[in-house]
XYZ file of C-alpha atoms in Angstrom:
741
model
C -0.160 -0.010 0.031
C 1.500 3.443 -1.009
C 0.504 6.245 1.225
C 1.962 9.605 0.045
C 3.024 12.434 2.432
C -0.436 14.211 1.954
C -2.349 14.436 5.101
C -5.002 11.819 5.694
C -7.767 14.388 5.260
C -6.377 15.391 1.907
C -6.076 11.678 0.796
C -9.658 11.028 1.789
C -10.918 14.108 -0.088
C -9.070 13.233 -3.192
C -10.613 9.502 -2.896
C -14.054 10.900 -2.429
C -13.558 13.309 -5.477
C -12.783 10.238 -7.574
C -15.931 8.297 -6.539
C -18.087 11.460 -6.915
C -16.999 11.797 -10.528
C -18.124 8.279 -11.176
C -21.465 8.737 -9.158
C -22.050 11.906 -11.207
C -21.740 9.940 -14.408
C -24.194 7.312 -13.011
C -26.863 9.913 -12.261
C -26.563 11.721 -15.632
C -26.987 8.362 -17.213
C -30.033 7.684 -15.019
C -31.583 11.099 -15.937
C -31.195 10.271 -19.703
C -32.983 6.812 -18.921
C -35.765 8.470 -17.040
C -36.369 11.101 -19.802
C -36.488 8.205 -22.333
C -38.969 6.241 -20.271
C -41.208 9.268 -19.906
C -41.101 9.902 -23.691
C -42.062 6.142 -24.251
C -44.972 6.491 -21.735
C -46.350 9.688 -23.328
C -46.099 8.086 -26.732
C -47.850 4.979 -25.612
C -50.838 7.221 -24.203
C -51.092 8.849 -27.654
C -50.941 5.567 -29.452
C -54.453 4.758 -29.264
C -57.421 6.905 -27.655
C -61.027 6.730 -28.962
C -64.470 7.902 -28.005
C -66.153 5.205 -29.812
C -69.054 3.827 -27.756
C -70.689 1.611 -30.343
C -68.310 -1.067 -32.046
C -64.633 -1.898 -32.255
C -62.725 -2.974 -35.091
C -60.114 -5.819 -34.764
C -57.097 -3.661 -35.598
C -58.340 -1.257 -32.764
C -57.869 -4.007 -30.212
C -54.338 -4.785 -31.530
C -53.549 -1.075 -31.202
C -54.757 -1.261 -27.541
C -52.723 -4.156 -26.788
C -49.567 -2.513 -28.200
C -50.364 0.638 -26.390
C -50.908 -1.279 -23.013
C -47.643 -3.094 -23.426
C -45.632 -0.085 -23.997
C -47.215 1.842 -21.151
C -46.871 -1.022 -18.932
C -43.149 -1.401 -19.465
C -42.536 2.319 -19.447
C -44.395 2.795 -16.013
C -42.501 -0.059 -14.563
C -39.180 1.372 -15.605
C -40.100 4.869 -14.268
C -41.232 3.412 -10.944
C -37.677 1.877 -10.751
C -35.850 4.999 -11.850
C -37.909 7.408 -9.587
C -37.669 5.597 -6.513
C -35.950 7.275 -3.678
C -32.601 5.649 -3.000
C -30.383 6.315 -0.028
C -27.278 6.033 -2.202
C -27.851 4.559 -5.502
C -24.156 3.547 -5.816
C -22.688 1.943 -2.547
C -19.746 -0.384 -3.460
C -16.836 -0.836 -5.621
C -14.644 -3.840 -6.270
C -10.926 -3.685 -7.541
C -9.802 -6.965 -8.987
C -6.334 -8.479 -9.462
C -6.570 -7.862 -13.283
C -7.296 -4.106 -12.763
C -11.107 -4.432 -13.554
C -13.217 -2.203 -11.488
C -16.878 -3.023 -10.883
C -19.279 -0.631 -9.101
C -22.184 -2.237 -7.288
C -25.587 -0.454 -6.619
C -29.278 -0.738 -6.001
C -30.154 -1.148 -9.659
C -28.225 -1.645 -12.654
C -27.348 1.341 -14.891
C -25.457 1.508 -18.215
C -23.942 4.337 -20.344
C -24.789 5.413 -23.859
C -22.545 2.635 -25.159
C -24.316 0.001 -23.081
C -21.262 -0.561 -20.906
C -22.193 -0.996 -17.176
C -21.705 1.917 -14.982
C -23.369 0.183 -11.845
C -24.069 -3.557 -11.387
C -27.339 -4.564 -9.692
C -26.496 -5.963 -6.142
C -28.451 -9.088 -6.960
C -26.579 -9.789 -10.218
C -24.057 -12.876 -10.201
C -21.375 -10.405 -11.140
C -21.919 -8.550 -7.667
C -21.547 -11.720 -5.570
C -18.048 -11.194 -4.869
C -18.967 -7.937 -3.024
C -20.592 -10.014 -0.265
C -18.892 -13.429 -0.339
C -15.040 -12.226 -0.719
C -12.790 -12.493 2.404
C -9.171 -12.373 3.199
C -9.171 -16.218 3.293
C -11.074 -16.443 -0.224
C -10.677 -13.063 -1.979
C -12.272 -14.272 -5.303
C -9.773 -12.200 -7.287
C -10.802 -9.062 -5.249
C -7.889 -6.762 -4.128
C -9.852 -4.182 -2.332
C -13.561 -3.930 -1.460
C -14.818 -0.282 -0.975
C -18.201 0.932 0.466
C -19.467 4.383 -0.503
C -21.414 6.155 2.095
C -23.653 8.562 0.248
C -26.415 11.144 0.906
C -28.830 11.269 -2.158
C -26.257 11.660 -5.026
C -23.253 13.060 -2.844
C -20.434 10.777 -1.617
C -19.774 11.505 2.125
C -17.562 8.770 3.174
C -15.458 5.832 2.332
C -14.639 2.535 3.908
C -12.205 -0.022 2.633
C -11.323 -3.573 3.216
C -7.923 -4.884 1.898
C -8.537 -8.497 0.881
C -5.217 -9.335 -0.889
C -2.215 -7.137 0.090
C 0.140 -9.098 -2.052
C -1.738 -8.375 -5.303
C -1.022 -4.537 -5.528
C 0.999 -1.933 -3.824
C -0.788 1.075 -5.301
C -4.264 0.868 -3.796
C -5.304 3.365 -0.950
C -7.099 1.829 1.982
C -9.345 4.081 4.072
C -11.346 3.650 7.244
C -11.919 0.846 9.763
C -14.509 -1.121 8.082
C -17.890 -0.392 6.634
C -19.990 -2.863 8.981
C -18.699 -1.357 12.350
C -19.424 2.181 10.942
C -22.976 1.317 9.917
C -23.641 -0.350 13.407
C -22.826 2.796 15.192
C -25.520 4.928 13.238
C -28.693 6.009 15.348
C -31.895 4.015 14.725
C -35.014 5.616 13.327
C -38.712 4.596 12.942
C -38.059 2.632 9.851
C -35.786 -0.308 9.151
C -32.763 0.333 6.985
C -31.509 -2.223 4.291
C -28.076 -3.626 4.643
C -27.342 -4.015 1.077
C -24.119 -2.235 1.410
C -22.878 -4.320 4.536
C -24.216 -7.819 3.899
C -22.046 -10.325 5.348
C -20.944 -13.625 3.899
C -23.226 -15.895 5.971
C -26.229 -13.544 5.334
C -25.409 -13.462 1.661
C -25.430 -17.296 1.439
C -29.094 -17.352 2.879
C -30.244 -14.521 0.583
C -28.917 -16.214 -2.657
C -30.158 -19.710 -1.747
C -32.304 -21.645 -4.249
C -36.012 -20.680 -4.449
C -37.427 -24.322 -4.485
C -38.998 -25.783 -1.458
C -38.559 -24.138 2.032
C -35.841 -21.908 3.171
C -35.431 -21.559 6.888
C -33.350 -18.635 8.252
C -32.763 -19.123 11.922
C -30.771 -17.008 14.504
C -30.870 -15.095 17.597
C -31.826 -11.408 18.316
C -29.763 -8.865 16.170
C -28.480 -11.408 13.632
C -30.483 -9.588 10.816
C -32.696 -12.431 10.050
C -35.583 -10.072 9.100
C -33.548 -7.860 6.676
C -31.631 -10.749 5.246
C -35.030 -12.393 4.318
C -36.335 -9.101 2.704
C -33.166 -8.994 0.651
C -33.902 -12.565 -0.276
C -37.216 -11.483 -1.625
C -35.769 -8.825 -3.661
C -33.186 -11.178 -4.934
C -35.606 -13.904 -5.812
C -37.763 -11.531 -7.768
C -34.623 -10.280 -9.671
C -33.450 -13.856 -10.375
C -36.814 -15.515 -10.931
C -39.011 -12.672 -12.012
C -41.012 -14.529 -14.624
C -41.997 -17.412 -12.235
C -42.550 -15.096 -9.099
C -43.959 -11.805 -10.349
C -47.322 -13.013 -11.639
C -48.385 -14.823 -8.447
C -46.155 -12.380 -6.404
C -44.391 -12.423 -3.149
C -46.222 -12.374 0.172
C -44.363 -11.026 3.240
C -46.043 -11.836 6.446
C -45.214 -10.324 9.822
C -46.383 -10.252 13.537
C -48.041 -6.876 13.743
C -48.928 -3.700 11.722
C -46.278 -1.785 13.487
C -43.671 -4.293 12.423
C -45.046 -4.129 8.628
C -44.726 -0.364 8.992
C -41.204 -0.815 10.286
C -40.015 -2.808 7.268
C -42.119 -1.413 4.514
C -39.595 0.860 2.797
C -36.747 -1.783 2.685
C -38.019 -3.622 -0.568
C -38.866 -0.385 -2.394
C -35.414 0.829 -1.450
C -34.025 -2.216 -2.931
C -35.843 -1.636 -6.346
C -38.770 -4.026 -5.699
C -42.420 -2.903 -5.224
C -44.144 -6.103 -6.590
C -44.553 -7.611 -2.994
C -47.442 -7.770 -0.705
C -46.880 -7.008 2.882
C -49.441 -8.174 5.526
C -49.449 -8.789 9.200
C -50.799 -12.056 10.331
C -53.975 -10.246 11.361
C -54.626 -8.769 7.811
C -54.054 -12.229 6.149
C -57.742 -13.135 5.926
C -58.753 -9.750 4.301
C -59.052 -11.494 0.754
C -61.822 -13.755 2.240
C -63.198 -12.077 5.182
C -63.046 -8.414 3.999
C -61.649 -7.048 7.397
C -58.599 -7.494 9.492
C -57.505 -7.018 13.045
C -54.621 -6.031 15.285
C -56.201 -6.466 18.592
C -54.596 -9.246 20.763
C -56.135 -11.540 23.119
C -54.576 -12.397 26.699
C -52.256 -15.078 26.749
C -54.465 -17.961 27.723
C -57.228 -17.282 25.229
C -54.480 -16.847 22.402
C -53.027 -20.068 23.090
C -56.499 -21.928 23.059
C -57.663 -20.232 19.858
C -54.235 -21.022 18.182
C -54.312 -25.002 18.862
C -55.384 -27.515 16.418
C -58.107 -28.680 18.914
C -60.244 -25.866 17.722
C -60.670 -27.547 14.325
C -62.973 -30.232 16.023
C -64.898 -27.562 17.741
C -65.507 -25.347 14.526
C -66.474 -28.398 12.506
C -69.165 -29.329 15.110
C -70.297 -25.638 15.189
C -70.716 -25.631 11.303
C -72.650 -29.004 11.367
C -74.984 -28.052 14.085
C -78.228 -26.109 12.884
C -78.297 -22.511 13.867
C -81.927 -22.905 15.369
C -81.666 -24.312 18.894
C -84.909 -26.269 18.975
C -85.438 -29.620 17.249
C -86.966 -29.142 13.845
C -89.345 -31.308 11.888
C -90.538 -30.699 8.275
C -94.418 -31.266 7.615
C -96.026 -30.809 4.210
C -98.936 -32.322 2.480
C -99.845 -33.280 -1.260
C -103.400 -33.735 -2.160
C -104.330 -34.338 1.541
C -101.515 -36.818 2.133
C -99.289 -35.465 5.148
C -95.530 -36.243 4.911
C -93.206 -35.542 7.851
C -89.440 -35.596 8.333
C -88.479 -36.167 11.979
C -85.428 -34.717 13.864
C -83.489 -37.846 13.484
C -84.109 -38.161 9.622
C -82.993 -34.499 9.217
C -79.968 -35.085 11.392
C -78.860 -37.957 8.996
C -79.550 -36.026 5.882
C -77.599 -32.937 7.264
C -74.540 -35.163 7.916
C -74.628 -36.805 4.754
C -74.775 -33.603 2.642
C -72.101 -31.891 4.798
C -69.840 -34.865 4.241
C -69.507 -33.937 0.573
C -70.580 -30.451 0.256
C -69.689 -26.950 1.924
C -72.691 -25.491 3.673
C -73.049 -22.344 1.701
C -72.578 -24.377 -1.590
C -75.052 -27.154 -0.670
C -78.421 -25.419 -1.056
C -79.225 -27.339 -4.266
C -78.090 -30.621 -2.675
C -80.239 -29.867 0.157
C -83.280 -29.291 -1.700
C -82.822 -32.446 -3.585
C -82.188 -34.416 -0.445
C -85.280 -33.128 1.322
C -87.578 -33.838 -1.718
C -85.958 -37.238 -2.067
C -86.703 -38.148 1.529
C -90.271 -36.870 1.335
C -90.903 -38.794 -1.966
C -89.657 -41.953 -0.083
C -92.387 -41.320 2.642
C -94.965 -41.427 -0.137
C -95.743 -45.115 -0.982
C -96.067 -46.074 -4.708
C -99.643 -47.155 -4.169
C -100.826 -43.856 -2.743
C -98.794 -42.076 -5.370
C -100.749 -44.073 -8.014
C -104.123 -43.484 -6.449
C -103.658 -39.697 -6.228
C -102.196 -39.599 -9.622
C -98.995 -37.911 -8.569
C -95.766 -38.254 -10.489
C -92.395 -37.002 -9.287
C -92.400 -33.641 -11.305
C -95.826 -32.835 -9.779
C -94.649 -33.796 -6.405
C -91.457 -31.857 -6.509
C -93.455 -28.564 -7.699
C -96.151 -28.959 -5.187
C -93.857 -29.288 -2.301
C -91.298 -26.430 -3.203
C -94.502 -24.099 -3.763
C -95.559 -24.374 -0.146
C -94.677 -21.679 2.298
C -94.152 -24.201 5.053
C -91.254 -25.905 2.876
C -89.709 -22.521 2.223
C -89.831 -21.304 5.659
C -88.405 -24.561 7.003
C -85.527 -24.590 4.287
C -84.514 -21.119 5.191
C -84.447 -21.719 8.949
C -82.811 -25.190 8.586
C -80.210 -24.327 6.045
C -79.628 -20.596 5.960
C -76.633 -18.925 4.464
C -73.771 -18.883 6.999
C -71.188 -16.461 7.744
C -67.911 -17.123 9.618
C -68.826 -14.449 12.215
C -72.217 -15.981 12.841
C -70.778 -19.421 13.479
C -67.900 -18.196 15.742
C -70.060 -15.960 17.694
C -72.119 -19.106 18.873
C -69.123 -20.302 20.916
C -69.699 -17.208 23.200
C -72.659 -19.032 24.653
C -71.411 -21.425 27.356
C -73.933 -24.040 26.365
C -72.809 -24.010 22.755
C -69.074 -24.077 23.847
C -69.903 -27.105 25.934
C -71.793 -28.878 23.277
C -68.933 -28.438 20.683
C -66.021 -28.775 22.870
C -66.735 -30.840 25.975
C -64.377 -33.517 24.882
C -61.676 -31.053 23.603
C -61.338 -28.253 25.806
C -61.651 -28.575 29.689
C -64.010 -26.470 31.783
C -61.612 -23.593 32.444
C -60.434 -23.444 28.893
C -64.246 -23.344 27.657
C -64.474 -20.463 29.946
C -61.674 -18.520 28.763
C -63.002 -19.033 25.209
C -66.507 -17.893 25.847
C -65.273 -14.721 27.727
C -63.004 -13.897 24.864
C -65.787 -14.035 22.348
C -68.471 -12.381 24.473
C -67.970 -9.300 22.167
C -69.409 -11.409 19.325
C -72.680 -12.735 21.041
C -75.594 -11.719 19.079
C -73.870 -10.219 16.127
C -75.785 -10.519 12.990
C -73.998 -9.432 9.695
C -76.064 -6.780 7.852
C -77.934 -5.770 10.797
C -76.399 -2.291 11.196
C -74.863 -3.071 14.477
C -70.965 -2.200 14.903
C -68.617 -5.059 13.896
C -67.471 -7.028 16.746
C -63.920 -6.508 17.904
C -62.316 -9.699 16.551
C -58.816 -10.325 17.670
C -55.723 -11.563 15.616
C -56.290 -15.140 16.870
C -60.007 -14.883 15.805
C -58.969 -14.103 12.282
C -57.328 -17.550 11.829
C -60.606 -19.191 13.206
C -62.828 -17.028 10.981
C -60.747 -17.930 7.947
C -60.833 -21.635 8.723
C -64.763 -21.317 8.906
C -64.842 -19.440 5.740
C -62.938 -22.419 4.156
C -65.382 -24.933 5.889
C -68.569 -23.235 4.809
C -67.612 -21.680 1.475
C -68.227 -18.256 0.384
C -71.699 -16.511 0.620
C -73.623 -17.151 -2.650
C -73.803 -13.865 -4.602
C -76.412 -13.158 -7.368
C -74.634 -12.806 -10.697
C -75.104 -9.233 -11.969
C -75.994 -8.672 -15.556
C -73.064 -8.367 -17.942
C -72.066 -4.585 -18.039
C -71.888 -3.108 -21.455
C -68.592 -2.398 -22.936
C -69.721 0.947 -24.324
C -70.813 4.338 -23.049
C -74.516 4.520 -23.308
C -75.388 7.886 -21.757
C -73.779 10.216 -24.215
C -70.833 10.798 -21.902
C -68.069 12.915 -23.372
C -65.424 11.478 -20.942
C -62.172 10.400 -22.621
C -60.850 7.459 -20.585
C -57.747 5.417 -20.919
C -58.859 1.805 -20.338
C -55.967 -0.732 -20.122
C -55.697 -4.405 -20.091
C -54.195 -4.161 -16.756
C -57.472 -2.625 -15.581
C -59.050 -6.037 -16.446
C -56.366 -8.487 -15.019
C -54.722 -8.741 -11.799
C -51.008 -9.328 -11.249
C -51.970 -11.765 -8.308
C -53.648 -15.013 -9.149
C -57.106 -15.802 -7.816
C -58.199 -19.459 -7.530
C -61.773 -19.599 -8.074
C -63.517 -22.905 -7.186
C -67.086 -23.932 -6.184
C -65.630 -23.696 -2.543
C -63.965 -20.477 -2.314
C -61.998 -17.529 -3.791
C -58.644 -16.758 -2.192
C -55.638 -14.757 -3.480
C -52.497 -17.208 -3.761
C -48.831 -16.278 -4.039
C -45.843 -17.794 -5.743
C -43.457 -17.162 -2.821
C -44.430 -16.721 0.871
C -42.123 -15.169 3.591
C -43.042 -15.596 6.980
C -41.209 -13.435 9.559
C -41.278 -14.367 13.337
C -42.618 -17.639 12.490
C -41.880 -19.074 15.822
C -45.017 -17.136 16.922
C -47.272 -18.439 14.288
C -49.951 -20.716 15.672
C -51.006 -23.920 14.352
C -54.284 -22.508 13.258
C -52.570 -19.563 11.633
C -50.214 -22.014 9.761
C -53.295 -23.472 8.117
C -54.483 -19.933 7.037
C -50.932 -19.241 5.604
C -50.959 -22.534 3.675
C -54.144 -21.628 1.873
C -52.275 -18.515 0.445
C -49.458 -20.558 -0.987
C -50.545 -24.171 -1.776
C -47.865 -24.505 -4.237
C -45.644 -21.663 -3.315
C -41.931 -21.821 -2.243
C -41.447 -20.497 1.265
C -39.004 -18.533 3.313
C -39.356 -19.016 7.161
C -37.727 -16.634 9.536
C -37.538 -17.224 13.378
C -35.918 -18.106 16.630
C -37.579 -20.641 18.840
C -36.046 -18.873 21.900
C -38.142 -15.915 21.213
C -41.482 -17.823 20.778
C -44.694 -16.459 22.412
C -46.516 -19.713 21.571
C -45.833 -22.204 24.462
C -46.318 -25.323 22.546
C -43.022 -25.769 20.578
C -43.865 -29.480 19.612
C -47.102 -28.304 18.144
C -45.381 -25.489 16.114
C -42.754 -27.865 14.992
C -45.258 -30.284 13.688
C -47.016 -27.482 11.670
C -43.787 -26.621 10.258
C -43.046 -30.127 9.382
C -46.291 -30.417 7.625
C -45.391 -27.445 5.596
C -42.043 -28.618 4.609
C -43.161 -32.104 3.899
C -40.918 -34.133 1.595
C -39.967 -31.126 -0.553
C -36.514 -29.554 -0.785
C -35.643 -27.572 2.302
C -32.449 -26.012 3.755
C -31.612 -24.138 6.862
C -29.334 -21.248 7.533
C -28.358 -20.296 11.120
C -27.119 -16.757 11.520
C -24.906 -16.713 14.599
C -23.391 -13.255 14.676
C -25.319 -10.336 16.553
C -24.926 -6.979 14.625
C -27.469 -5.074 17.041
C -27.002 -5.833 20.664
C -23.661 -5.000 22.535
C -22.123 -7.828 24.349
C -22.942 -6.421 27.653
C -26.694 -6.695 26.924
C -26.513 -10.096 25.222
C -24.660 -11.364 28.287
C -27.521 -10.511 30.475
C -30.279 -11.603 28.040
C -28.425 -14.871 27.303
C -28.497 -15.922 31.013
C -32.280 -15.021 31.217
C -33.487 -17.012 28.249
C -31.064 -19.964 28.897
C -32.528 -20.477 32.419
C -35.993 -21.494 30.752
C -34.902 -22.561 27.352
C -31.300 -24.180 27.675
C -31.119 -24.898 23.985
C -31.455 -21.174 22.951
C -28.975 -20.144 20.171
C -27.596 -16.922 21.704
C -25.695 -15.192 19.007
C -22.247 -13.655 19.716
C -22.162 -9.780 19.529
C -19.624 -8.139 17.129
C -19.205 -5.188 19.516
C -19.061 -3.890 23.097
C -19.941 -0.572 24.466
C -18.328 -0.882 27.976
C -21.663 0.049 29.426
C -23.488 -2.614 31.368
C -27.391 -2.598 31.646
C -28.749 -0.569 34.432
C -30.992 -2.788 36.647
C -33.048 -0.553 38.976
C -35.297 -1.390 41.663
C -38.059 0.964 42.644
C -41.471 1.183 44.307
C -44.678 1.572 42.138
C -45.067 4.998 43.641
C -41.663 5.780 42.299
C -42.479 4.824 38.745
C -43.185 8.125 37.258
C -40.363 9.854 38.850
C -37.901 7.180 37.713
C -39.228 7.133 34.042
C -38.575 10.990 33.880
C -35.212 10.596 35.131
C -34.019 7.872 33.001
C -35.637 9.173 29.751
C -34.062 12.583 30.404
C -30.771 10.881 30.824
C -31.152 8.661 27.750
C -32.157 11.609 25.515
C -28.582 13.075 26.008
C -26.875 9.621 25.652
C -28.374 8.456 22.301
C -29.373 10.201 19.189
C -32.022 7.753 17.825
C -35.202 6.241 19.051
C -35.995 5.312 22.747
C -38.607 2.679 23.734
C -40.567 2.033 26.880
C -41.662 -1.662 26.969
C -44.189 -2.943 29.267
C -46.863 -5.745 29.588
C -49.862 -5.521 27.421
C -52.556 -4.840 30.086
C -50.830 -1.694 31.337
C -49.977 -0.021 27.911
C -52.482 2.597 28.456
C -51.533 3.332 31.874
C -47.948 3.781 30.699
C -48.900 6.073 27.790
C -50.859 8.267 30.061
C -48.169 8.497 32.834
C -45.522 9.490 30.140
C -47.792 12.117 28.646
C -48.289 13.615 32.230
C -44.397 13.865 32.649
C -44.301 16.811 30.432
C -40.925 15.537 29.038
C -38.355 17.630 27.059
C -39.225 18.565 23.381
C -35.991 16.731 22.411
C -37.916 13.429 22.946
C -40.653 14.515 20.470
C -40.856 11.923 17.732
C -38.189 9.672 19.319
C -40.001 8.045 22.055
C -42.341 4.964 21.638
C -44.301 3.087 24.291
C -44.917 -0.571 23.283
C -45.845 -3.949 24.801
C -43.148 -6.734 24.685
C -45.090 -8.398 21.760
C -45.328 -5.231 19.594
C -41.558 -4.810 19.655
C -40.639 -8.144 18.002
C -38.529 -7.517 15.114
C -37.800 -3.828 16.084
C -34.673 -2.036 17.438
C -34.234 1.072 19.343
C -30.982 2.928 20.400
C -32.266 2.699 24.056
C -34.943 0.757 25.963
C -36.573 0.985 29.241
C -38.144 -2.327 30.361
C -40.861 -1.648 32.923
C -41.621 -4.453 35.563
C -40.168 -7.478 33.826
C -41.884 -9.729 36.148
C -45.240 -8.386 35.081
C -44.344 -9.031 31.399
C -43.368 -12.668 32.210
C -46.732 -13.076 34.145
C -49.131 -11.595 31.668
C -47.580 -12.586 28.234
C -47.833 -15.801 26.434
C -44.296 -17.010 26.130
C -43.293 -15.620 29.439
C -39.495 -15.522 29.970
C -38.832 -15.811 26.247
C -40.781 -12.814 25.413
C -38.914 -10.848 28.086
C -35.799 -12.068 26.251
C -37.184 -10.431 23.246
C -37.579 -7.049 25.171
C -34.221 -7.106 26.510
C -32.548 -7.555 23.314
C -34.272 -4.581 21.457
C -31.457 -1.789 22.300
C -28.502 -1.188 20.188
C -26.701 0.936 22.890
C -28.409 1.276 26.306
C -30.760 -0.924 28.416
C -32.633 0.014 31.741
C -34.836 -2.235 33.590
C -37.236 -0.943 36.303
C -38.459 -3.613 38.829
C -41.280 -2.699 41.061
C -40.690 -5.375 43.692
C -37.535 -5.789 45.914
C -36.877 -9.265 45.026
C -37.598 -9.593 41.194
C -38.056 -13.255 40.128
C -36.553 -12.957 36.764
C -33.252 -11.813 38.421
C -32.972 -14.688 40.656
C -29.964 -17.045 40.051
C -28.574 -14.709 37.321
């Protein structure tokens, strides 16, 4: 390495100027490409526009198709070029043979079609992430460019082969450590410039089958999985883009936190949903409300399947019913036992909302069987006359509507709010205490009738999976077919409208069968998969019956207590198909001092926990404070004021779910310094899964353990959220969670 007598500052300035010149050339080329795309888009809009309202020639349809194709491709390119990128160019590779490659978020070429920037997902960029001193892959120097918009603000170099050249300047102490020191904000940042080798291996794994990304807190599982989604769309776009990629996370807060990562990597063809939003395609609504721990576990168990099936099979009317009709004075009756057998036989091969025709036929067949051939001959009754006579009677119609009404998932689930119904459907599945918990949690839904004008009940996230299961069991509500709409304007309207083929087609596939309509996806990415309950796994599988999967999680952070039931659900998903597991072992978020404490906490309850190794230390141990409940407000004020001066980014106060409103009101009453505005968040231990903050105050850890499903493992989540400072506030003199630490 040849360092001149110039000062280090002059050297850095000169190197930045060199890189700035290249970045400027990239942005000039990008501007030309943007202008070209806008020109193509404008031309495509002019290509065919008509005010015809009566007929269409064949050649007009061809022109419309061509116009749509041009418009779609131009708009797609514009969306990519116009995306806001935090540093379009972020890396450079210098090779042994003097070749230079710049790596960025999207590929950019000059007027001669020579690459100015290589897309980070392209095979040619792989060495940027995989090259090491032990295996340099012909790379001499790897350089990371820190940029603000289109300005280069800093450089960090790694010399991978100091024997290959003596003329390369090496600046900085490493891009990764510089990145880790940055303050956290309210949105997750991508790590595209600092992906490490073990992370890159998981990102570029084959798409087929199931890819499991496992690792403890701070290992970057989530952001690695999102980069994997971007990589798969880039590499297998034709296969994946039509069905789309579905990303599922634990909460809407988490989804808001990660929502800008994929667009920042140049990908927008991804659907993001929290687990409580997953059933919107079938149910039409979502939820972010969380049950208490006991109710959530019961509703998540596969034992609920038997309860739900019985609820579907049982008629809505409580009293025993019989059907009585007459034909030419001959009275025919179907008693409750016959009706029960008929109902069982029909539901064995039909879904309730699709069985109306089969029900009518079954009732008529059963009634006809009660009419002896001799009486039918005497009364001169044939089958056609018999069917018309029966179906025209009000008694038959009223019975049919009462005995076999159109069902909604909400109606069926609300029945379990009645203790008598819960006992009838679940007496051998749930014990008395569990049935009581279930009915109490569903009390909000009792008496709810869809379409009645009453407010929609406050369904919880766990209820969504049960409602989705019921929708699958009973089938969709039959809808009267509307008359075909006219293709032409019939009211003399002068509106000039651009109608595209894309308006008629959807990029996501819908499977329409006689049973249900559900949007399915080509690839499904599930984050915090260790918290997905068995009933939620069933809901997920219906969205990707033939999909490839990426599952991200850590059993040590699970809030669902039955690990074996969860493992069985995941085994059912993986099946015999191709699968691979990547275990991330390095913690890039939490300092060693914090992980040392958190590791001892989780291993006491979960000895097999894979606690990752932190890459950095701060020299600052967690502050474990013991106070009285009366001192809580004053203590919060003191610690928040101190932390505000110690960290530049976000600060979180984490508590048990049942006291979240109390904590928010208490903090508002503190009248804290304006420096905290926009930086402070008050969250439950479940809400902070997957998130990170510069500093964290955990209020009453014993309370979190006692009132949260997952107990000590969820406390482990809370303790591992900070990147710099951790404070715990215990409200009892002998905290249980700290015993034997």
